[in-house]
Structures are given as structure tokens and as C-alpha cells.
């Protein structure tokens, strides 16, 4: 076949050099290339590499969730409208990151209700025994306390967040220890929770000694016992306790069913 001079151009890529009748001109280095090497990456365009190496990205590389134990990042900043901090998608709602502003608002609302209740109680004759609050009132109080507990509660870190039940534990009077917020798996029995609390507080647990006094958990509202063989999940379903409730840990005789005087624990 006869040569057709002047038609097409040879590819400027060193390892190619093939004649191409429809060459492509690079707008970076100005050379011509075949269809296989027309892109800047394909022919290692000198101007493209020069401009890329001299331009280092210095912008934001994502927004880290403000929740201390999270660490997730989002490309877009998600600001909580209450506390004005940035969070990931999982913790963007105020209740998901235990928002301090939400806690204050809820506490203020509850405190006004509590103040009104105290005024009503003060106007009535004092009663010796503390009666159980309504389930609705107990649940509301527990919800407020729960947000505070989540910030400091201790427990088995292997327990999934969805299974956790938070309780404020009032230790036995003789221990002289402050109340401690803790969390437990809802699948645990009360007996297992008692053993866990005793271990974390470093207090003596003789529940396996027949002649010794036993460690038991009691309701902080009326002093009734929370039976050791009962699952925590069952107590929550029956509204005997809620996640955020306070309970009392005390040494009692094996046949004890109720604490006679819960005022000595100064439940707040």
C-alpha cells in the first residue's frame, strides 16, 4: 500500500510512537497522542504531574463526632441545634448524644413539676412510709436521671448499648460509699447484677454462705425486694423499675422481703 505522507501523526508517548490518523492533542503538555494514550494519566503528562504535586489539599478532611467514645467522621458538618456541637449521623439527635442543653431543659421542666408536687405534699399531713410514685411519674424521673447516668455509668463494656439498663445503686449503709451509676444487660438476672455491683464496689458478698446475711436489691420508692431470680428485662416490662431508676443494695436476712426504713439512704 502506498504511503500517504502528511496524514496522521505519530504518538509522542515514548513506548508507543504508532501512527494515528486521528491524533489527540494534550491541553497540558501540547503533544499529540493516540487514542490509547490521550489521557494525562495514560501518557504521564508532565504538566499535569507538576500542577498536581504543587497543589496540596488543605481543606477539611471530615468532621469528627463530638461524642467522646465515638470517633466517626462525616464529610458534611452536622450541628446540634441545642448545644451547637458537631456529631455523626448516629448521634445527631440530642437524645442520642445526651445533649447537655436538652438535659437542662428537661430538668427545668421536671423541677417545676417537682416543686408543685412538693407544695402539695407540704400542705398535707406527713406520712411515715413512702408510697410508690405512679408509673408515669417514675418513668419521667428515670428518663431525666438516665441522661445524667449515661455520662458516668460503669458496667460490662461488652454489653450492647441496645441491651443496657442504667441504675443508680445506693450501697449498704455500713459501706459509707456514695451512690454509683451503673449499667447491666437487660437479659441478666437481679442476682447476677448484685454480684457485679459487689465486685465493682469492692464490698463483701456472702450470698453463697448459708448462715450469712444476703446482699439484695430493693426498690428505692417503697423498699420492696427485687427478687434475685427475676430478669431485669421483666422488672422493666412490669414497670417495677426503669432504665434510670435508683435502687438500694443492702445486707438483710435471707427471708427479708422489704426494707423498713428507706429514708436513711437519702434518695435524691
C-alpha positions as a Markdown table, in Angstrom:
| # | Residue | x | y | z |
|---|---|---|---|---|
| 1 | Unk | 0.0 | 0.0 | 0.0 |
| 2 | Unk | 1.4 | 3.4 | -0.9 |
| 3 | Unk | 2.4 | 5.8 | 1.9 |
| 4 | Unk | 0.2 | 8.7 | 2.5 |
| 5 | Unk | 2.6 | 11.5 | 3.6 |
| 6 | Unk | 1.2 | 14.2 | 5.7 |
| 7 | Unk | -1.8 | 12.2 | 7.0 |
| 8 | Unk | -1.9 | 11.4 | 10.8 |
| 9 | Unk | 0.8 | 11.9 | 13.4 |
| 10 | Unk | 2.9 | 9.6 | 15.5 |
| 11 | Unk | 2.0 | 9.2 | 19.2 |
| 12 | Unk | 4.5 | 11.1 | 21.3 |
| 13 | Unk | 4.4 | 8.5 | 24.0 |
| 14 | Unk | 8.0 | 7.1 | 24.1 |
| 15 | Unk | 6.9 | 3.4 | 24.3 |
| 16 | Unk | 4.2 | 3.8 | 21.6 |
| 17 | Unk | 5.1 | 6.0 | 18.6 |
| 18 | Unk | 2.3 | 4.5 | 16.5 |
| 19 | Unk | 0.9 | 6.4 | 13.6 |
| 20 | Unk | -2.7 | 7.6 | 14.4 |
| 21 | Unk | -4.8 | 9.3 | 11.7 |
| 22 | Unk | -7.0 | 10.9 | 14.4 |
| 23 | Unk | -4.4 | 12.0 | 17.0 |
| 24 | Unk | -5.4 | 13.8 | 20.2 |
| 25 | Unk | -3.6 | 17.0 | 21.3 |
| 26 | Unk | -3.0 | 17.2 | 25.1 |
| 27 | Unk | -4.0 | 20.6 | 26.6 |
| 28 | Unk | -1.4 | 20.2 | 29.3 |
| 29 | Unk | 2.0 | 19.4 | 27.6 |
| 30 | Unk | 0.8 | 20.2 | 24.0 |
| 31 | Unk | 2.0 | 16.9 | 22.5 |
| 32 | Unk | -0.1 | 14.6 | 20.3 |
| 33 | Unk | -1.1 | 11.1 | 21.3 |
| 34 | Unk | -3.1 | 8.1 | 20.0 |
| 35 | Unk | -6.4 | 7.1 | 21.5 |
| 36 | Unk | -4.7 | 4.7 | 23.9 |
| 37 | Unk | -2.5 | 7.5 | 25.5 |
| 38 | Unk | -4.7 | 10.6 | 25.0 |
| 39 | Unk | -5.5 | 11.0 | 28.8 |
| 40 | Unk | -3.0 | 12.8 | 31.0 |
| 41 | Unk | -2.6 | 9.7 | 33.3 |
| 42 | Unk | -2.0 | 7.4 | 30.3 |
| 43 | Unk | 1.0 | 9.4 | 29.0 |
| 44 | Unk | 2.1 | 10.7 | 32.4 |
| 45 | Unk | 1.6 | 14.3 | 31.3 |
| 46 | Unk | 4.5 | 16.3 | 32.8 |
| 47 | Unk | 2.4 | 19.5 | 33.2 |
| 48 | Unk | -0.4 | 17.5 | 34.9 |
| 49 | Unk | 2.1 | 15.9 | 37.4 |
| 50 | Unk | 3.7 | 19.3 | 38.0 |
| 51 | Unk | 0.4 | 21.0 | 38.8 |
| 52 | Unk | -0.8 | 18.1 | 41.0 |
| 53 | Unk | 2.4 | 17.9 | 43.1 |
| 54 | Unk | 2.3 | 21.7 | 43.8 |
| 55 | Unk | -1.3 | 21.7 | 44.9 |
| 56 | Unk | -1.8 | 20.0 | 48.3 |
| 57 | Unk | -5.3 | 19.9 | 49.7 |
| 58 | Unk | -5.5 | 21.8 | 52.9 |
| 59 | Unk | -9.3 | 21.8 | 53.4 |
| 60 | Unk | -11.3 | 19.9 | 56.0 |
| 61 | Unk | -10.9 | 16.2 | 55.8 |
| 62 | Unk | -14.2 | 15.4 | 57.5 |
| 63 | Unk | -15.9 | 16.3 | 60.8 |
| 64 | Unk | -15.3 | 14.1 | 63.8 |
| 65 | Unk | -18.2 | 13.3 | 66.1 |
| 66 | Unk | -18.0 | 15.3 | 69.3 |
| 67 | Unk | -19.1 | 12.3 | 71.4 |
| 68 | Unk | -16.0 | 11.2 | 73.3 |
| 69 | Unk | -16.3 | 7.5 | 72.7 |
| 70 | Unk | -17.5 | 7.6 | 69.0 |
| 71 | Unk | -14.8 | 8.9 | 66.6 |
| 72 | Unk | -17.0 | 8.6 | 63.5 |
| 73 | Unk | -16.5 | 11.2 | 60.7 |
| 74 | Unk | -18.9 | 12.9 | 58.3 |
| 75 | Unk | -18.0 | 14.8 | 55.2 |
| 76 | Unk | -20.7 | 17.3 | 56.0 |
| 77 | Unk | -20.8 | 19.0 | 59.4 |
| 78 | Unk | -24.0 | 18.1 | 61.3 |
| 79 | Unk | -24.6 | 20.7 | 64.1 |
| 80 | Unk | -26.9 | 20.0 | 67.1 |
| 81 | Unk | -29.3 | 23.0 | 67.2 |
| 82 | Unk | -29.2 | 22.9 | 71.0 |
| 83 | Unk | -25.5 | 22.6 | 72.0 |
| 84 | Unk | -24.1 | 23.7 | 68.6 |
| 85 | Unk | -21.6 | 20.8 | 68.5 |
| 86 | Unk | -20.9 | 18.6 | 65.5 |
| 87 | Unk | -21.9 | 14.9 | 65.5 |
| 88 | Unk | -22.1 | 12.0 | 63.2 |
| 89 | Unk | -25.4 | 10.6 | 61.7 |
| 90 | Unk | -25.7 | 8.1 | 64.5 |
| 91 | Unk | -25.6 | 10.7 | 67.3 |
| 92 | Unk | -27.1 | 13.7 | 65.5 |
| 93 | Unk | -30.2 | 13.8 | 67.6 |
| 94 | Unk | -30.0 | 15.5 | 71.0 |
| 95 | Unk | -31.1 | 12.4 | 72.9 |
| 96 | Unk | -28.5 | 10.2 | 71.1 |
| 97 | Unk | -25.5 | 12.2 | 72.4 |
| 98 | Unk | -27.0 | 13.1 | 75.8 |
| 99 | Unk | -27.1 | 16.8 | 74.9 |
| 100 | Unk | -26.3 | 18.9 | 77.9 |
| 101 | Unk | -28.8 | 21.6 | 76.8 |
| 102 | Unk | -31.6 | 19.1 | 76.4 |
| 103 | Unk | -30.8 | 17.8 | 79.9 |
| 104 | Unk | -31.1 | 21.3 | 81.3 |
| 105 | Unk | -34.4 | 21.9 | 79.5 |
| 106 | Unk | -35.8 | 18.6 | 80.7 |
| 107 | Unk | -34.5 | 19.1 | 84.2 |
| 108 | Unk | -36.1 | 22.6 | 84.4 |
| 109 | Unk | -39.4 | 21.2 | 83.2 |
| 110 | Unk | -39.3 | 18.4 | 85.7 |
| 111 | Unk | -38.1 | 20.7 | 88.5 |
| 112 | Unk | -41.1 | 22.9 | 88.1 |
| 113 | Unk | -43.4 | 19.9 | 88.3 |
| 114 | Unk | -41.5 | 18.6 | 91.3 |
| 115 | Unk | -41.8 | 22.0 | 93.0 |
| 116 | Unk | -45.5 | 21.9 | 92.5 |
| 117 | Unk | -45.7 | 18.4 | 93.9 |
| 118 | Unk | -43.7 | 19.3 | 96.9 |
| 119 | Unk | -46.0 | 22.2 | 97.6 |
| 120 | Unk | -49.0 | 19.8 | 97.5 |
| 121 | Unk | -47.2 | 17.3 | 99.7 |
| 122 | Unk | -46.2 | 20.0 | 102.2 |
| 123 | Unk | -49.8 | 21.1 | 102.6 |
| 124 | Unk | -50.8 | 17.5 | 103.7 |
| 125 | Unk | -50.1 | 15.7 | 106.9 |
| 126 | Unk | -46.7 | 13.9 | 106.8 |
| 127 | Unk | -46.8 | 10.1 | 106.4 |
| 128 | Unk | -44.3 | 7.7 | 107.8 |
| 129 | Unk | -44.0 | 5.3 | 104.9 |
| 130 | Unk | -43.1 | 6.4 | 101.4 |
| 131 | Unk | -45.7 | 5.3 | 98.8 |
| 132 | Unk | -44.7 | 4.3 | 95.3 |
| 133 | Unk | -45.0 | 7.0 | 92.7 |
| 134 | Unk | -47.2 | 6.4 | 89.7 |
| 135 | Unk | -45.6 | 4.6 | 86.8 |
| 136 | Unk | -45.8 | 7.7 | 84.7 |
| 137 | Unk | -44.1 | 9.9 | 87.3 |
| 138 | Unk | -41.4 | 7.3 | 88.0 |
| 139 | Unk | -40.8 | 6.9 | 84.2 |
| 140 | Unk | -40.4 | 10.6 | 83.8 |
| 141 | Unk | -38.0 | 10.9 | 86.7 |
| 142 | Unk | -36.0 | 8.0 | 85.5 |
| 143 | Unk | -35.7 | 9.5 | 82.0 |
| 144 | Unk | -34.2 | 12.6 | 83.4 |
| 145 | Unk | -31.8 | 10.7 | 85.6 |
| 146 | Unk | -30.9 | 8.4 | 82.7 |
| 147 | Unk | -29.3 | 11.1 | 80.6 |
| 148 | Unk | -27.0 | 12.0 | 83.5 |
| 149 | Unk | -26.2 | 8.4 | 84.3 |
| 150 | Unk | -25.0 | 7.6 | 80.7 |
| 151 | Unk | -22.2 | 10.1 | 81.1 |
| 152 | Unk | -20.6 | 8.4 | 84.1 |
| 153 | Unk | -22.1 | 4.9 | 84.4 |
| 154 | Unk | -19.8 | 1.9 | 84.7 |
| 155 | Unk | -20.5 | -1.7 | 83.6 |
| 156 | Unk | -19.6 | -4.5 | 81.3 |
| 157 | Unk | -18.4 | -2.8 | 78.1 |
| 158 | Unk | -19.2 | -5.9 | 76.1 |
| 159 | Unk | -22.9 | -5.3 | 76.7 |
| 160 | Unk | -24.5 | -3.8 | 73.6 |
| 161 | Unk | -26.0 | -0.3 | 74.0 |
| 162 | Unk | -29.4 | -1.6 | 73.0 |
| 163 | Unk | -29.4 | -4.1 | 75.9 |
| 164 | Unk | -28.3 | -1.7 | 78.6 |
| 165 | Unk | -30.4 | -0.8 | 81.6 |
| 166 | Unk | -29.0 | 2.0 | 83.7 |
| 167 | Unk | -29.5 | 2.1 | 87.5 |
| 168 | Unk | -28.2 | 4.3 | 90.3 |
| 169 | Unk | -27.0 | 2.0 | 93.1 |
| 170 | Unk | -27.3 | 3.1 | 96.7 |
| 171 | Unk | -24.7 | 0.9 | 98.6 |
| 172 | Unk | -25.4 | -0.6 | 102.0 |
| 173 | Unk | -25.4 | 1.9 | 104.9 |
| 174 | Unk | -22.4 | 0.3 | 106.6 |
| 175 | Unk | -20.2 | 0.8 | 103.5 |
| 176 | Unk | -20.2 | 4.6 | 103.7 |
| 177 | Unk | -20.0 | 4.8 | 99.9 |
| 178 | Unk | -21.6 | 7.3 | 97.5 |
| 179 | Unk | -24.3 | 6.2 | 95.1 |
| 180 | Unk | -22.9 | 4.8 | 91.9 |
| 181 | Unk | -24.4 | 4.9 | 88.4 |
| 182 | Unk | -24.0 | 1.5 | 86.6 |
| 183 | Unk | -25.4 | -0.4 | 83.6 |
| 184 | Unk | -26.4 | -4.0 | 83.2 |
| 185 | Unk | -27.7 | -6.2 | 80.4 |
| 186 | Unk | -31.5 | -6.5 | 80.4 |
| 187 | Unk | -31.0 | -10.2 | 80.0 |
| 188 | Unk | -29.2 | -10.6 | 83.3 |
| 189 | Unk | -31.0 | -11.8 | 86.5 |
| 190 | Unk | -31.1 | -9.5 | 89.5 |
| 191 | Unk | -28.8 | -12.0 | 91.3 |
| 192 | Unk | -26.1 | -11.6 | 88.6 |
| 193 | Unk | -26.5 | -7.8 | 88.8 |
| 194 | Unk | -25.9 | -8.0 | 92.6 |
| 195 | Unk | -22.7 | -10.0 | 92.1 |
| 196 | Unk | -21.5 | -7.4 | 89.5 |
| 197 | Unk | -22.2 | -4.5 | 91.8 |
| 198 | Unk | -20.5 | -6.1 | 94.8 |
| 199 | Unk | -17.4 | -6.8 | 92.6 |
| 200 | Unk | -17.2 | -3.2 | 91.3 |
| 201 | Unk | -17.7 | -1.6 | 94.7 |
| 202 | Unk | -15.4 | -4.0 | 96.4 |
| 203 | Unk | -17.8 | -4.9 | 99.1 |
| 204 | Unk | -18.2 | -8.3 | 100.8 |
| 205 | Unk | -20.7 | -10.7 | 99.1 |
| 206 | Unk | -21.7 | -13.7 | 101.2 |
| 207 | Unk | -24.7 | -14.7 | 99.1 |
| 208 | Unk | -23.3 | -18.2 | 98.8 |
| 209 | Unk | -22.8 | -18.6 | 102.6 |
| 210 | Unk | -26.0 | -20.1 | 104.2 |
| 211 | Unk | -25.6 | -18.5 | 107.6 |
| 212 | Unk | -24.6 | -15.0 | 106.5 |
| 213 | Unk | -26.7 | -12.0 | 105.7 |
| 214 | Unk | -27.5 | -11.7 | 102.0 |
| 215 | Unk | -27.0 | -8.8 | 99.6 |
| 216 | Unk | -30.3 | -7.9 | 98.0 |
| 217 | Unk | -31.6 | -5.2 | 95.7 |
| 218 | Unk | -34.6 | -3.1 | 96.8 |
| 219 | Unk | -36.9 | -0.5 | 95.1 |
| 220 | Unk | -35.9 | 3.0 | 96.2 |
| 221 | Unk | -39.6 | 4.0 | 96.1 |
| 222 | Unk | -41.2 | 1.7 | 98.7 |
| 223 | Unk | -38.4 | -0.6 | 99.8 |
| 224 | Unk | -39.8 | -3.8 | 98.2 |
| 225 | Unk | -37.3 | -6.5 | 97.3 |
| 226 | Unk | -36.3 | -7.2 | 93.6 |
| 227 | Unk | -36.1 | -11.0 | 93.5 |
| 228 | Unk | -32.7 | -12.4 | 92.6 |
| 229 | Unk | -34.2 | -14.9 | 90.1 |
| 230 | Unk | -36.1 | -12.3 | 88.2 |
| 231 | Unk | -34.7 | -10.9 | 84.9 |
| 232 | Unk | -34.0 | -7.2 | 84.7 |
| 233 | Unk | -36.0 | -7.1 | 81.5 |
| 234 | Unk | -39.0 | -8.5 | 83.3 |
| 235 | Unk | -38.9 | -5.8 | 86.0 |
| 236 | Unk | -38.7 | -3.1 | 83.4 |
| 237 | Unk | -41.7 | -4.6 | 81.5 |
| 238 | Unk | -43.7 | -4.7 | 84.7 |
| 239 | Unk | -42.7 | -1.1 | 85.4 |
| 240 | Unk | -41.2 | -2.0 | 88.8 |
| 241 | Unk | -38.0 | -0.2 | 87.7 |
| 242 | Unk | -37.0 | 1.8 | 84.6 |
| 243 | Unk | -33.6 | 2.5 | 82.9 |
| 244 | Unk | -32.6 | 5.5 | 85.0 |
| 245 | Unk | -34.2 | 4.3 | 88.3 |
| 246 | Unk | -32.5 | 4.3 | 91.7 |
| 247 | Unk | -32.2 | 1.0 | 93.7 |
| 248 | Unk | -30.9 | 0.1 | 97.1 |
| 249 | Unk | -28.3 | -2.6 | 97.8 |
| 250 | Unk | -28.4 | -3.8 | 101.4 |
| 251 | Unk | -27.4 | -6.7 | 103.7 |
| 252 | Unk | -30.6 | -8.4 | 105.0 |
| 253 | Unk | -31.7 | -11.7 | 106.5 |
| 254 | Unk | -32.5 | -14.4 | 104.0 |
| 255 | Unk | -36.2 | -14.2 | 104.4 |
| 256 | Unk | -36.4 | -10.4 | 104.2 |
| 257 | Unk | -39.0 | -9.1 | 101.7 |
| 258 | Unk | -38.8 | -5.3 | 102.4 |
| 259 | Unk | -36.7 | -2.6 | 103.9 |
| 260 | Unk | -38.5 | -1.0 | 106.9 |
| 261 | Unk | -37.0 | 2.5 | 106.6 |
| 262 | Unk | -35.6 | 3.8 | 103.2 |
| 263 | Unk | -35.3 | 7.4 | 104.4 |
| 264 | Unk | -31.8 | 6.6 | 105.8 |
| 265 | Unk | -30.5 | 6.3 | 102.2 |
| 266 | Unk | -31.4 | 9.9 | 101.4 |
| 267 | Unk | -32.6 | 9.0 | 97.9 |
| 268 | Unk | -32.4 | 12.1 | 95.6 |
